[in-house]
Coordinates of C-alpha atoms in Angstrom, one line a residue:
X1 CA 49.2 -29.8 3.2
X2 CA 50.7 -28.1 6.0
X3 CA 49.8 -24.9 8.3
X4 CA 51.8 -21.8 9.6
X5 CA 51.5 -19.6 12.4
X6 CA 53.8 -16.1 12.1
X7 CA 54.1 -13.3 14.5
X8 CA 55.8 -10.6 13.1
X9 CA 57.2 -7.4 15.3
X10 CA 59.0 -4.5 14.7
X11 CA 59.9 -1.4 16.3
X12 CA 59.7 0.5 12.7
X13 CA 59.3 -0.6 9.1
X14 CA 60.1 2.2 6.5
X15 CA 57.8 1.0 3.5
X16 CA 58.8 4.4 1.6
X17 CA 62.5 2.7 1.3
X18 CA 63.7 6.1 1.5
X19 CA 62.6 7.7 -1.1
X20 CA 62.4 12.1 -0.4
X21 CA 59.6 12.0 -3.2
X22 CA 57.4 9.8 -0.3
X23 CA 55.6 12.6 1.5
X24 CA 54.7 14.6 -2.1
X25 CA 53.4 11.0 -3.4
X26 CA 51.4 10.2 -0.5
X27 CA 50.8 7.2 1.5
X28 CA 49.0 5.6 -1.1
X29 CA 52.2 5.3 -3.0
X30 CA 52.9 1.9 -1.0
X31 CA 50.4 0.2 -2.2
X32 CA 52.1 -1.5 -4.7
X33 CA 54.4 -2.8 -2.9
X34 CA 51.7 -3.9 -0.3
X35 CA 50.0 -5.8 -3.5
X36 CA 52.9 -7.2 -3.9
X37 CA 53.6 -8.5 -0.8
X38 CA 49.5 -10.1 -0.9
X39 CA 50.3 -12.2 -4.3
X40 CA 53.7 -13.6 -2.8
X41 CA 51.4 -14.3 0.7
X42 CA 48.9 -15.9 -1.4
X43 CA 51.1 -18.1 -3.6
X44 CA 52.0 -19.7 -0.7
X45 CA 51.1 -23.4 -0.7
X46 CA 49.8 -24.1 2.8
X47 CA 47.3 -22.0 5.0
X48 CA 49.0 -19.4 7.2
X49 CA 47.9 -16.8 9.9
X50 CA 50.3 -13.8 10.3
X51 CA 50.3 -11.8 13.5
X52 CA 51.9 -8.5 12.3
X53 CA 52.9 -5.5 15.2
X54 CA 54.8 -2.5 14.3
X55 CA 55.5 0.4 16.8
X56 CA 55.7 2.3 13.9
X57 CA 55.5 2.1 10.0
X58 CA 56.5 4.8 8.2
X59 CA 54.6 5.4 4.7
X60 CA 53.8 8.9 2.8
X61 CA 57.1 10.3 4.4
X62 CA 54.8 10.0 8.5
X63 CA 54.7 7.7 10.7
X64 CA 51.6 5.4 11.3
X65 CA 51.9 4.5 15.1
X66 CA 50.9 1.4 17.4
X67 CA 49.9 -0.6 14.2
X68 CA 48.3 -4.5 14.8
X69 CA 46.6 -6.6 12.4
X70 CA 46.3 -9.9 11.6
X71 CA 46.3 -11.5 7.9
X72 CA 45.2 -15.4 7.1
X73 CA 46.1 -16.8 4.2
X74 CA 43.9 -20.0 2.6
X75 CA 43.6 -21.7 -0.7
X76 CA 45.8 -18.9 -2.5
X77 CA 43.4 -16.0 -0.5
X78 CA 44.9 -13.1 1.8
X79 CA 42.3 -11.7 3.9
X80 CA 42.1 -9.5 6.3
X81 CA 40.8 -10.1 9.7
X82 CA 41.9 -7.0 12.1
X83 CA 43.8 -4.1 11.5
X84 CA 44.3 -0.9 14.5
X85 CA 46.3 1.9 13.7
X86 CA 47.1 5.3 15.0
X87 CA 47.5 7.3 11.7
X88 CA 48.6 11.0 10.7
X89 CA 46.2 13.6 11.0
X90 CA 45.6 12.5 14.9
X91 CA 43.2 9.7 12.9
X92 CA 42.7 6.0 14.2
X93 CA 41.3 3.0 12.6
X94 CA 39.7 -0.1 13.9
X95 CA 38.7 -2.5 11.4
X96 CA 37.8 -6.6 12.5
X97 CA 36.0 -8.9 10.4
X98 CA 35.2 -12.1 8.9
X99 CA 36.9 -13.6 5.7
X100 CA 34.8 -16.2 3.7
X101 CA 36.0 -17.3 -0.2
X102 CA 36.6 -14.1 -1.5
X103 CA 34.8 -11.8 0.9
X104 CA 35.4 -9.9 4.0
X105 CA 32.9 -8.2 6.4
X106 CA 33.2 -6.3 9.8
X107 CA 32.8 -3.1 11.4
X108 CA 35.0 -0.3 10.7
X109 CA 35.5 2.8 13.0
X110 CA 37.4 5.8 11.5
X111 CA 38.0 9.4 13.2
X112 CA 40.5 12.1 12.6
X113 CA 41.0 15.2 14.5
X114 CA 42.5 17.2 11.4
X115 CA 41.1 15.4 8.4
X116 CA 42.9 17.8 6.0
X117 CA 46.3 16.6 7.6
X118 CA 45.3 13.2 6.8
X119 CA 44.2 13.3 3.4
X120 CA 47.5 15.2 2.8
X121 CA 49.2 12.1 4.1
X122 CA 46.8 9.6 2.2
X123 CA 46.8 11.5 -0.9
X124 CA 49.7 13.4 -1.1
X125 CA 50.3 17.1 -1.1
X126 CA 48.5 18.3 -4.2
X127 CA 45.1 16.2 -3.9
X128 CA 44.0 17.5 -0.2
X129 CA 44.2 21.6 -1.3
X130 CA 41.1 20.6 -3.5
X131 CA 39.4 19.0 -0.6
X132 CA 37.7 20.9 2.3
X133 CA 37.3 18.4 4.9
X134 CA 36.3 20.7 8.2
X135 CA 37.5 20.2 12.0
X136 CA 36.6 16.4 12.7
X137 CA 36.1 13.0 10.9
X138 CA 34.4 10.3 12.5
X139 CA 32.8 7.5 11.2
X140 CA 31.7 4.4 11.9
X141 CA 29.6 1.3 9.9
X142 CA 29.5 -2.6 8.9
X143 CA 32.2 -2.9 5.9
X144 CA 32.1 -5.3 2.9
X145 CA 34.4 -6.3 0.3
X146 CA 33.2 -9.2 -2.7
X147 CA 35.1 -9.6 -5.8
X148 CA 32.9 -6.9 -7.4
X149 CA 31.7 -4.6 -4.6
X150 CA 33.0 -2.6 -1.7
X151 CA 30.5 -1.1 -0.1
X152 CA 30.2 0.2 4.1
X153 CA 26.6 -0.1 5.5
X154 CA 25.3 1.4 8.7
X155 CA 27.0 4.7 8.2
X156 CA 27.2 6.3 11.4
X157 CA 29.2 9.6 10.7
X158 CA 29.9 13.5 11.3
X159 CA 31.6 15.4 9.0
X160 CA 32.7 18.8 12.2
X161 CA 28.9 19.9 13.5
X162 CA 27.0 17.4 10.4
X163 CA 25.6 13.9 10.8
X164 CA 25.7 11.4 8.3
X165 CA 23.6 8.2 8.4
X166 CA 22.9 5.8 5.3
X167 CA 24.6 2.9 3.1
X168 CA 27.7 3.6 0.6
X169 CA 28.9 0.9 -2.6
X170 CA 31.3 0.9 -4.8
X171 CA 30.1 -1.8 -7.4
X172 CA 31.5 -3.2 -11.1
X173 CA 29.4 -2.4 -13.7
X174 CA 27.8 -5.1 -15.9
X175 CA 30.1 -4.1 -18.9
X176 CA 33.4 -4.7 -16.5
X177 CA 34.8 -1.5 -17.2
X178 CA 33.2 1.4 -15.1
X179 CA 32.9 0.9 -11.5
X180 CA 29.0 2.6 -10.0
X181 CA 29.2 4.5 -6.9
X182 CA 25.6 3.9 -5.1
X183 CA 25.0 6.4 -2.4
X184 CA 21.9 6.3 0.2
X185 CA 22.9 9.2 2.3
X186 CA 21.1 11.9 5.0
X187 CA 22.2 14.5 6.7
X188 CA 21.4 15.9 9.6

């Protein structure tokens, strides 16, 4: 069993393949395709770490700038071990970590300058005139993924002139089929 080492660079990557319905759809249209890209990754017989740079990436019809992360691939798994972006919205993300079996931990810093921008990108156009998000978004804390739980610990955030502190998971439910949000949250 054989390893690979992959450095991948790019000027610009269109992941909405030109489709005009991009920008109404969101970023999170892409993620799909991005799924799809993980189960071909993870089929691949040997271990592999990817080195992937991207000047920009366009996604949700704007472009996510400076983008570098780094993927490794073992025993069928994709994880995740760094990801920095400059996003729309005049938003950046930091994310680094640890992968282990099938889990992932790290710290995770987040801020946007115009949150509403952002979630317009994310989400598309209709979901973010639902949302009031205020003036700034920054937030930081220790991030964790397991087969049956997401969850970000050591919130550290302000929502404009509010502070946020506490814990955050996303867990399955015994029964399989609902997911529980568990929030531990104070303001300030």
């Amino acid at each position: 069993k054989g390893s690979l080492e992959v450095s991948l660079s790019s000027k610009r990557i269109d992941l909405d393949l030109g489709d005009p319905k991009a920008p109404a759809a969101g970023a999170a249209h892409v993620l799909p395709l991005l799924l799809e890209a993980r189960a071909l990754l993870g089929a691949l017989p040997l271990s592999a770490q990817l080195t992937i740079s991207a000047d920009g990436i366009l996604a949700g019809g704007q472009l996510m700038r400076d983008v570098r992360g780094n993927l490794r691939v073992q025993n069928g798994a994709v994880s995740l071990e760094r990801l920095e972006a400059r996003l729309p919205g005049r938003a950046a993300i930091n994310l680094s970590g640890k992968s282990e079996r099938d889990t992932f931990s790290g710290p995770l810093s987040f801020e946007s300058e115009e949150p509403q921008s952002f979630a317009r990108w994310l989400l598309g156009e209709q979901m973010p005139q639902q949302l009031s998000l205020g003036q700034s978004l920054r937030l930081k804390g220790d991030v964790s993924f397991t087969q049956n739980e997401m969850s970000l610990r050591g919130i550290d955030a302000e929502f404009g002139l509010v502070k946020i502190k506490g814990t955050a998971a996303l867990r399955q439910a015994k029964d399989a089929v609902k997911q529980v949000l568990e929030l531990q949250l104070a303001a300030e």
